[in-house]
Amino acid sequence: MFVNNSQAQVFHANSEVREFDLHCEWSTLNEVVQLLQYHGPCSAEMHKPIFRRRRVRAGQTLFLMGQAFSGLYLIRHGNMKTAITHAEGSEHVMSFSMQGDVLGAEGVCQQHYGCQCSALLDCEVIRLPVDDSFFNDHSDDGVGRLLYWTISREVSRQQLAYAITHAAKSEIRVARFLIEQSERHATLGHSAKRFTLPMTRRDIGSYLNVTLETVSRALSSLNQLQIIDVANREIVIHSLDQLQAYEG
Amino acid sequence: MFVNNSQAQVFHANSEVREFDLHCEWSTLNEVVQLLQYHGPCSAEMHKPIFRRRRVRAGQTLFLMGQAFSGLYLIRHGNMKTAITHAEGSEHVMSFSMQGDVLGAEGVCQQHYGCQCSALLDCEVIRLPVDDSFFNDHSDDGVGRLLYWTISREVSRQQLAYAITHAAKSEIRVARFLIEQSERHATLGHSAKRFTLPMTRRDIGSYLNVTLETVSRALSSLNQLQIIDVANREIVIHSLDQLQAYEG
DNA sequence: CGGAGAATTGATATGTCTCAACACTTGTGG
DNA sequence: CCACAAGTGTTGAGACATATCAATTCTCCG
């Protein structure tokens, strides 16, 4: 949660690449717990800087599909997408992640990442190591439990995504997608009614399993019904009730 | 959980209902590790019977959506399906599970189950408790690590399911579904070319996000192409290569 | 035998994809 | 500052796949 002036400039106004890339800071367990919104027991050593941070700029990848597992990544800020790449080369978006989300949970059991993760905007992530030495160091302070709680939450998230993308009609899928985005923004303390989408129509379509044109049409349709206001990636939800009632 | 005689006859035609229902045995850590195909470190007390078993008969539910979390369930034998129930009442199949699969992983972080789990055939499951007392008892014998390894595997499984159901055409989805079933059968040491589906066309359709008629037509089509042989739920795969090449 | 659910198959309606044209935004370089 | 290119987003027309509705057969059990 701490950023000094020069870093902020580097990060947002895109000068000083070298400083950006070589930059390295550390996060505390306290920050991790807050980002995760975890309310379980934890160790007393909450303020030791033990978790390494890493920056990923828009368009760059955090890890690739099949790459050796090197721990979980927790998003400190920024937006990312995860996707699987099919044999034919086509990419399929699995999820859109934001602050507090964890990436790479499938790697714990497989030794390698099962999907590709790339940044939609400039991001900063915190690496959560998941290896023997880490466990030995934290055998009785609750950190282990935090980890499997975190992985379990990923299962829940995926179930939700599954439900969203399995609606009958494309307009309902888009409506649910907007509701999901709205709720997630609200959870982070931002406006539930007004936000900017960080991804392209193509990405949304890939996520919802429809074409980008269908996404565009669905948004235009919701716009004409006065339920939302769309201007490129700027979304204003006029009636969340109507959006939710849209199901049938 | 108690069912009288007449219902039992409905169910499995023969034998000993009372014994079936009241039957209670215990599984060892050794058996759990083998079912999970887990190859990590574990405690020396592998042969103590510490995990309670439970039987679920075809059509019955193991747990309902929203029910208080009471641990993970590992399938010892039988087939189950998990589904979410929408507000409107419609059910959506999330996954089909078989021997060695774990159910309820989303409950760890939520305190309640996020989906409904019911048996397609008679099942026997092993309860893996996930609570503080259990963790205190097994703080340093590797059981905790086994648990989050298990939950991580669920994430992988869900990713695979996601990929299967997001194919463009319905016939490709059905083909991938058959490949998945085939591979899972092979993993359990059964024939990869010949098996019996435990679920209805409606369930398959719900899983793949198409109608039951479309599933039926896709199977008939694959049948006519000589790639598979279908007779109700009996499947024979003549050419796994052709089935896999079907992607395009 | 009779009934209920499961599965197949056909005819039609409907929704989405595909292909195409165009407008808008952004960044680049003259 | 403008021209330009590349990427993004919108909209339309027609082709195609799937949903829907309906009729029939099959299978399993009582």
XYZ file of C-alpha atoms (C1' of nucleotides) in Angstrom:
556
model
C 0.000 0.000 0.000
C 3.038 2.256 -0.057
C 4.293 3.892 -3.211
C 6.628 6.814 -3.359
C 6.502 9.596 -5.849
C 9.129 8.557 -8.333
C 7.839 5.011 -8.506
C 4.354 6.220 -9.141
C 5.588 8.210 -12.095
C 7.526 5.277 -13.460
C 4.586 3.033 -13.075
C 1.840 5.106 -14.555
C 3.439 7.624 -16.853
C 5.662 4.975 -18.400
C 9.070 6.589 -18.290
C 12.113 4.909 -16.752
C 11.789 1.350 -17.827
C 14.911 0.134 -16.153
C 13.885 1.288 -12.724
C 10.491 -0.250 -13.287
C 11.873 -3.655 -14.102
C 14.588 -3.877 -11.534
C 12.415 -2.523 -8.787
C 12.019 -4.994 -5.933
C 10.203 -4.596 -2.648
C 8.795 -6.896 -0.043
C 5.362 -7.383 1.453
C 4.390 -8.448 4.952
C 2.068 -11.235 6.006
C -0.211 -8.521 7.289
C -0.640 -7.065 3.833
C -1.212 -10.485 2.310
C -3.913 -11.306 4.825
C -5.648 -8.008 4.168
C -5.537 -8.417 0.409
C -6.948 -11.920 0.709
C -9.567 -10.744 3.192
C -8.609 -13.725 5.309
C -9.995 -13.752 8.831
C -8.414 -16.856 10.295
C -5.645 -17.340 12.843
C -2.164 -16.271 11.880
C 1.287 -15.847 13.306
C 2.535 -12.949 15.405
C 5.189 -12.082 12.867
C 2.802 -10.146 10.723
C 5.064 -7.233 9.917
C 8.183 -8.904 8.662
C 8.733 -8.203 4.977
C 9.034 -11.767 3.714
C 7.057 -11.895 0.460
C 8.736 -10.745 -2.687
C 6.917 -8.447 -5.070
C 7.066 -8.376 -8.812
C 5.830 -5.943 -11.409
C 4.249 -6.919 -14.688
C 3.449 -4.345 -17.299
C 0.355 -4.334 -19.485
C 0.619 -7.003 -22.141
C 3.426 -8.907 -20.453
C 3.002 -12.394 -19.055
C 3.459 -13.396 -15.426
C 3.829 -17.065 -16.295
C 3.139 -19.283 -19.255
C 1.193 -22.498 -19.547
C 3.401 -25.456 -18.732
C 6.053 -23.354 -17.034
C 7.586 -24.796 -13.855
C 5.612 -23.884 -10.756
C 7.273 -21.203 -8.668
C 4.557 -20.303 -6.209
C 1.222 -18.546 -6.117
C 0.862 -14.911 -7.096
C -1.387 -12.489 -5.272
C -2.413 -9.335 -7.130
C -1.543 -6.178 -5.202
C -2.962 -3.932 -7.871
C -3.751 -4.065 -11.567
C -5.793 -6.421 -13.694
C -4.784 -9.700 -15.270
C -6.309 -12.452 -17.348
C -5.636 -16.170 -17.318
C -6.054 -18.274 -20.427
C -5.303 -21.697 -21.789
C -3.758 -22.136 -25.190
C -5.113 -24.959 -27.280
C -3.012 -27.179 -29.487
C -4.302 -25.333 -32.553
C -2.993 -22.086 -31.112
C -6.313 -20.570 -30.136
C -6.459 -18.916 -26.749
C -9.291 -19.331 -24.303
C -9.756 -16.861 -21.449
C -10.400 -18.602 -18.141
C -10.732 -15.681 -15.744
C -10.195 -11.993 -15.177
C -8.354 -11.227 -11.951
C -8.027 -8.113 -9.876
C -6.655 -6.925 -6.544
C -6.713 -9.688 -3.942
C -6.991 -12.535 -6.442
C -4.595 -15.447 -6.463
C -3.062 -16.933 -9.588
C -1.468 -20.299 -10.193
C -3.442 -22.435 -7.725
C -3.526 -25.306 -10.191
C 0.272 -25.456 -10.114
C 0.526 -26.730 -6.545
C -0.369 -30.301 -7.441
C 1.003 -30.349 -10.971
C 4.455 -28.819 -10.496
C 3.753 -26.545 -13.448
C 1.230 -23.861 -14.307
C -1.860 -25.079 -16.112
C -2.651 -21.788 -17.775
C -1.110 -18.610 -19.025
C -1.360 -15.384 -17.063
C -0.868 -11.957 -18.599
C -1.448 -8.384 -17.482
C -4.282 -6.294 -18.917
C -2.963 -3.207 -17.135
C 0.239 -2.564 -15.268
C 0.286 -4.858 -12.270
C 2.137 -5.520 -9.081
C 1.953 -9.020 -7.631
C 3.186 -10.688 -4.457
C 4.775 -14.106 -4.679
C 3.571 -16.668 -2.151
C 6.096 -19.506 -2.099
C 4.670 -22.997 -1.736
C 7.553 -25.317 -1.026
C 8.984 -27.448 1.747
C 11.352 -24.903 3.196
C 8.569 -22.373 3.409
C 6.353 -24.862 5.214
C 9.043 -25.816 7.658
C 9.556 -22.164 8.521
C 5.858 -21.685 9.142
C 4.775 -25.048 10.481
C 2.672 -23.754 13.345
C 1.746 -20.128 12.679
C -1.320 -20.654 10.528
C 0.291 -19.748 7.226
C -0.203 -23.250 5.884
C -3.873 -23.031 6.661
C -4.067 -19.681 4.954
C -2.683 -21.248 1.825
C -5.204 -24.011 1.476
C -7.970 -21.585 2.373
C -6.727 -19.490 -0.528
C -6.665 -22.395 -2.938
C -10.134 -23.408 -1.863
C -11.349 -19.924 -2.646
C -10.072 -20.411 -6.168
C -12.342 -23.429 -6.507
C -15.285 -21.247 -5.500
C -14.308 -18.555 -7.946
C -14.080 -21.032 -10.772
C -17.486 -22.428 -9.931
C -18.922 -18.949 -10.179
C -17.242 -18.402 -13.526
C -18.607 -21.713 -14.722
C -22.111 -20.655 -13.773
C -21.777 -17.311 -15.518
C -20.603 -18.740 -18.809
C -23.244 -21.447 -18.891
C -26.299 -19.260 -19.258
C -28.546 -20.013 -22.174
C -28.460 -16.763 -24.106
C -25.563 -14.519 -24.884
C -27.229 -11.392 -23.506
C -27.741 -13.118 -20.173
C -24.091 -14.107 -20.084
C -23.032 -10.549 -20.741
C -25.449 -9.322 -18.080
C -24.017 -11.771 -15.557
C -20.526 -10.772 -16.518
C -21.354 -7.135 -15.785
C -22.930 -8.087 -12.472
C -19.813 -10.040 -11.541
C -17.584 -7.094 -12.419
C -19.835 -4.727 -10.526
C -19.835 -6.880 -7.384
C -16.103 -7.338 -7.466
C -15.579 -3.610 -7.778
C -17.902 -3.043 -4.855
C -15.998 -5.590 -2.772
C -12.839 -3.584 -3.335
C -14.552 -0.430 -2.165
C -15.109 1.067 -5.599
C -18.315 2.071 -7.298
C -20.637 -0.788 -8.220
C -22.366 1.375 -10.804
C -19.526 2.903 -12.731
C -16.301 1.277 -13.818
C -13.902 0.806 -16.676
C -13.417 -2.611 -18.200
C -9.737 -3.449 -18.607
C -10.251 -6.077 -21.311
C -11.233 -6.117 -24.970
C -14.542 -7.345 -26.376
C -12.612 -10.266 -27.760
C -11.436 -11.259 -24.297
C -14.938 -10.958 -22.877
C -16.233 -13.090 -25.722
C -13.573 -15.700 -25.161
C -14.462 -15.780 -21.473
C -18.204 -16.087 -22.154
C -17.752 -18.398 -25.128
C -19.309 -16.098 -27.713
C -17.829 -13.966 -30.478
C -16.759 -10.390 -29.935
C -19.538 -9.152 -32.212
C -22.110 -10.888 -30.044
C -20.677 -9.199 -26.952
C -20.854 -5.842 -28.672
C -24.440 -6.428 -29.739
C -25.465 -7.558 -26.272
C -23.953 -4.438 -24.729
C -25.656 -2.235 -27.320
C -28.936 -3.975 -26.610
C -28.614 -3.424 -22.853
C -27.720 0.145 -23.652
C -30.858 0.676 -25.722
C -32.968 -0.823 -22.947
C -31.632 1.954 -20.695
C -30.280 -0.644 -18.289
C -26.660 0.359 -18.789
C -24.620 3.016 -20.501
C -21.724 1.887 -22.654
C -19.020 3.967 -24.273
C -16.179 1.732 -25.315
C -14.903 0.312 -22.038
C -16.662 2.782 -19.781
C -19.659 1.150 -18.134
C -22.398 2.828 -16.136
C -25.066 0.579 -14.685
C -28.334 2.461 -14.364
C -30.377 -0.277 -12.819
C -28.620 -3.164 -11.147
C -32.040 -4.608 -10.313
C -33.067 -4.740 -13.948
C -29.730 -6.232 -14.853
C -30.179 -8.960 -12.291
C -33.800 -9.517 -13.269
C -32.653 -9.989 -16.838
C -32.071 -13.687 -16.235
C -35.380 -14.873 -17.670
C -30.126 -41.558 6.337
C -32.393 -44.412 7.299
C -34.415 -46.183 4.657
C -36.765 -49.109 5.112
C -36.942 -52.341 3.264
C -39.318 -51.532 0.451
C -37.205 -48.622 -0.684
C -34.157 -50.782 -0.630
C -35.695 -53.198 -3.046
C -36.439 -50.303 -5.284
C -32.849 -49.611 -5.213
C -30.533 -52.481 -5.716
C -32.817 -55.414 -6.096
C -31.060 -57.620 -3.607
C -29.521 -57.862 -0.233
C -29.462 -56.535 3.231
C -30.700 -53.005 3.301
C -30.244 -52.452 6.924
C -26.663 -53.485 6.795
C -26.147 -51.256 3.795
C -27.404 -48.159 5.516
C -26.118 -48.649 9.010
C -22.862 -50.015 7.799
C -19.977 -47.964 9.064
C -16.335 -48.645 8.497
C -13.150 -46.700 8.609
C -10.444 -46.069 6.093
C -6.730 -45.662 6.660
C -4.501 -42.852 5.494
C -2.842 -45.435 3.325
C -6.050 -46.052 1.416
C -6.715 -42.337 1.062
C -3.270 -41.693 -0.350
C -3.675 -44.507 -2.840
C -7.097 -43.344 -3.980
C -5.780 -39.812 -4.446
C -2.665 -41.110 -6.189
C -0.681 -38.817 -3.948
C 3.065 -39.322 -3.989
C 4.210 -36.857 -1.369
C 5.582 -37.354 2.120
C 3.217 -38.650 4.758
C 3.150 -39.894 8.328
C 4.161 -43.302 9.589
C 0.707 -43.985 10.956
C -0.625 -45.021 7.604
C -2.630 -48.001 8.761
C -4.743 -46.545 11.532
C -8.422 -46.515 10.610
C -9.183 -42.838 11.168
C -11.377 -41.736 8.250
C -15.062 -42.463 8.449
C -16.869 -43.890 5.463
C -20.365 -43.176 4.275
C -22.621 -44.793 1.737
C -24.843 -42.938 -0.672
C -27.299 -44.747 -2.856
C -28.115 -43.849 -6.447
C -30.261 -40.738 -6.607
C -29.516 -39.653 -3.057
C -27.560 -36.535 -2.237
C -24.294 -36.418 -0.335
C -24.708 -32.738 0.468
C -26.807 -29.854 -0.729
C -25.844 -26.414 -1.952
C -25.552 -24.035 0.980
C -25.309 -26.803 3.554
C -22.806 -26.313 6.381
C -19.354 -27.577 5.477
C -18.486 -30.839 7.180
C -15.318 -31.843 5.372
C -14.194 -33.112 1.992
C -15.468 -36.362 0.571
C -13.294 -38.770 -1.346
C -15.039 -41.286 -3.588
C -14.070 -44.872 -2.782
C -16.286 -46.279 -5.473
C -19.330 -45.272 -7.473
C -20.154 -42.242 -9.590
C -21.503 -38.871 -8.543
C -22.426 -35.561 -10.120
C -22.118 -32.067 -8.715
C -24.493 -29.307 -9.741
C -25.525 -25.826 -8.821
C -29.163 -24.874 -8.531
C -30.116 -21.512 -9.928
C -32.613 -19.175 -8.348
C -35.175 -20.147 -10.983
C -34.830 -23.774 -9.943
C -32.883 -24.987 -12.954
C -29.994 -27.290 -12.224
C -26.616 -27.028 -13.852
C -24.196 -29.951 -13.789
C -20.670 -28.885 -12.832
C -18.795 -32.164 -12.906
C -19.010 -35.917 -12.996
C -16.903 -37.604 -10.353
C -15.569 -41.093 -9.935
C -13.232 -43.134 -7.779
C -10.427 -41.013 -6.339
C -12.202 -37.689 -6.877
C -12.721 -35.204 -4.084
C -15.941 -33.316 -3.474
C -16.618 -30.157 -1.526
C -13.301 -28.342 -2.007
C -15.117 -25.024 -2.349
C -16.482 -25.435 1.181
C -13.135 -25.017 2.935
C -13.107 -21.246 2.562
C -16.840 -20.640 2.549
C -17.946 -22.708 5.557
C -20.692 -24.176 3.396
C -20.897 -26.235 0.233
C -21.183 -24.237 -2.971
C -22.872 -26.940 -4.963
C -25.049 -29.971 -4.672
C -23.627 -33.461 -4.884
C -25.731 -36.524 -5.691
C -24.987 -40.124 -6.553
C -25.505 -41.469 -10.064
C -24.813 -44.998 -8.891
C -24.387 -46.498 -5.438
C -21.377 -44.872 -3.867
C -19.099 -45.185 -0.922
C -17.214 -42.077 0.158
C -14.542 -41.302 2.729
C -14.881 -38.180 4.820
C -11.734 -36.077 5.145
C -12.260 -33.704 8.052
C -10.881 -30.209 7.609
C -11.015 -28.520 10.983
C -8.705 -27.247 13.676
C -8.662 -30.363 15.852
C -7.756 -32.449 12.849
C -4.937 -30.117 11.972
C -3.591 -30.097 15.501
C -3.509 -33.882 15.493
C -1.591 -33.963 12.241
C 0.528 -30.848 12.415
C 3.732 -32.415 11.212
C 2.981 -35.655 9.421
C 2.261 -34.255 5.969
C -1.496 -34.638 6.100
C -2.026 -30.888 5.890
C 0.075 -30.749 2.776
C -1.877 -33.612 1.313
C -5.053 -31.626 1.798
C -4.006 -28.551 -0.055
C -2.465 -30.673 -2.744
C -5.887 -32.269 -3.073
C -7.706 -28.960 -3.258
C -5.242 -27.713 -5.837
C -5.987 -30.748 -7.945
C -9.623 -29.715 -7.940
C -8.618 -26.406 -9.488
C -6.861 -28.295 -12.263
C -9.849 -30.538 -12.809
C -12.161 -27.576 -13.091
C -9.881 -25.935 -15.607
C -10.044 -29.053 -17.727
C -13.830 -29.112 -17.484
C -13.912 -25.472 -18.474
C -11.852 -26.198 -21.550
C -14.041 -29.116 -22.567
C -17.285 -27.213 -22.374
C -15.939 -24.206 -24.239
C -15.428 -25.825 -27.598
C -17.140 -24.186 -30.520
C -19.403 -26.933 -31.793
C -21.558 -29.356 -29.907
C -20.111 -32.422 -31.590
C -16.636 -31.402 -30.514
C -17.818 -30.956 -26.954
C -19.346 -34.401 -26.956
C -16.173 -35.822 -28.475
C -14.063 -34.187 -25.778
C -16.425 -35.415 -23.124
C -15.984 -38.971 -24.380
C -12.216 -38.549 -24.447
C -12.277 -37.280 -20.882
C -14.366 -40.250 -19.760
C -12.117 -42.630 -21.633
C -8.957 -41.227 -20.095
C -10.371 -41.269 -16.616
C -11.412 -44.891 -17.024
C -7.945 -45.735 -18.229
C -6.406 -43.986 -15.221
C -8.439 -46.229 -12.946
C -7.160 -49.299 -14.745
C -10.303 -49.944 -16.784
C -10.761 -50.106 -20.514
C -10.278 -46.840 -22.352
C -12.279 -48.139 -25.306
C -15.372 -49.590 -23.717
C -17.362 -48.218 -20.813
C -20.826 -47.468 -19.536
C -21.909 -43.915 -18.927
C -23.572 -43.518 -15.543
C -25.459 -40.324 -16.426
C -28.399 -39.372 -18.623
C -28.217 -37.419 -21.876
C -29.808 -34.555 -20.014
C -26.959 -34.514 -17.495
C -24.368 -34.627 -20.253
C -26.134 -31.779 -21.997
C -26.263 -29.734 -18.828
C -22.548 -30.336 -18.322
C -21.694 -29.404 -21.909
C -24.231 -26.594 -22.093
C -26.314 -28.038 -24.904
C -29.701 -29.708 -24.985
C -30.162 -33.425 -24.531
C -31.348 -33.766 -28.130
C -28.119 -32.237 -29.347
C -26.110 -34.710 -27.294
C -28.100 -37.554 -28.763
C -27.602 -36.278 -32.293
C -23.884 -35.789 -31.770
C -23.507 -39.340 -30.485
C -25.521 -40.688 -33.398
C -23.371 -38.716 -35.787
C -20.145 -40.086 -34.290
C -21.741 -43.497 -34.471
C -22.503 -43.149 -38.176
C -18.948 -41.994 -38.807
C -17.801 -45.352 -37.373
C -15.756 -43.528 -34.754
C -17.751 -44.875 -31.834
C -20.490 -47.370 -31.119
C -23.394 -46.198 -29.005
C -26.211 -48.221 -27.521
C -27.940 -46.198 -24.854
C -25.253 -45.718 -22.242
C -22.878 -48.342 -23.555
C -19.985 -46.736 -25.374
C -17.347 -48.408 -27.516
C -14.663 -46.185 -28.973
C -13.398 -47.634 -32.219
C -10.789 -45.015 -32.981
C -9.523 -42.817 -30.187
C -7.231 -41.157 -32.712
C -10.111 -40.113 -34.930
C -12.014 -38.910 -31.893
C -9.104 -36.749 -30.837
C -8.517 -35.514 -34.370
C -12.147 -34.468 -34.472
C -11.257 -31.101 -32.979
C -11.218 -29.283 -36.310
C -49.197 -55.912 -19.071
C -48.808 -50.925 -18.194
C -46.599 -46.643 -17.041
C -42.668 -43.560 -16.580
C -38.531 -42.090 -17.848
C -34.825 -42.299 -21.350
C -33.338 -41.891 -25.928
C -33.819 -41.158 -30.850
C -35.310 -38.682 -34.843
C -37.693 -35.106 -37.637
C -39.481 -30.295 -38.875
C -39.296 -25.687 -37.856
C -37.884 -21.487 -35.352
C -34.406 -18.855 -33.449
C -29.948 -17.320 -31.999
C -25.279 -16.933 -32.973
C -21.378 -17.059 -36.158
C -19.292 -15.423 -40.202
C -18.037 -12.068 -43.381
C -17.939 -7.340 -44.422
C -17.995 -2.340 -44.107
C -17.235 1.464 -41.400
C -16.201 4.638 -37.349
C -13.323 5.576 -33.524
C -9.030 5.662 -30.728
C -4.171 5.594 -30.089
C 0.520 5.962 -31.158
C 4.043 6.983 -34.707
C 6.623 9.687 -37.685
C 6.922 13.229 -41.061
C -0.083 19.668 -36.614
C -1.447 16.266 -39.752
C -1.285 11.764 -42.081
C -1.132 7.155 -41.372
C -1.419 2.521 -39.596
C -2.979 -0.760 -36.337
C -5.994 -2.074 -33.085
C -10.659 -1.643 -31.214
C -15.540 -1.383 -31.483
C -20.067 -1.059 -33.893
C -23.476 -2.497 -37.095
C -25.641 -5.084 -40.996
C -26.898 -9.278 -44.039
C -26.813 -13.987 -44.805
C -25.327 -18.735 -43.511
C -25.304 -22.088 -40.227
C -25.858 -24.553 -35.858
C -28.594 -25.365 -32.103
C -32.981 -24.927 -29.554
C -37.635 -26.004 -29.527
C -41.638 -28.713 -30.199
C -43.405 -33.061 -31.355
C -43.837 -38.000 -32.382
C -42.048 -42.490 -31.685
C -39.441 -46.315 -29.805
C -36.927 -48.444 -26.173
C -35.951 -49.864 -21.504
C -36.675 -50.599 -16.945
C -39.688 -51.838 -13.066
C -43.635 -52.511 -10.674
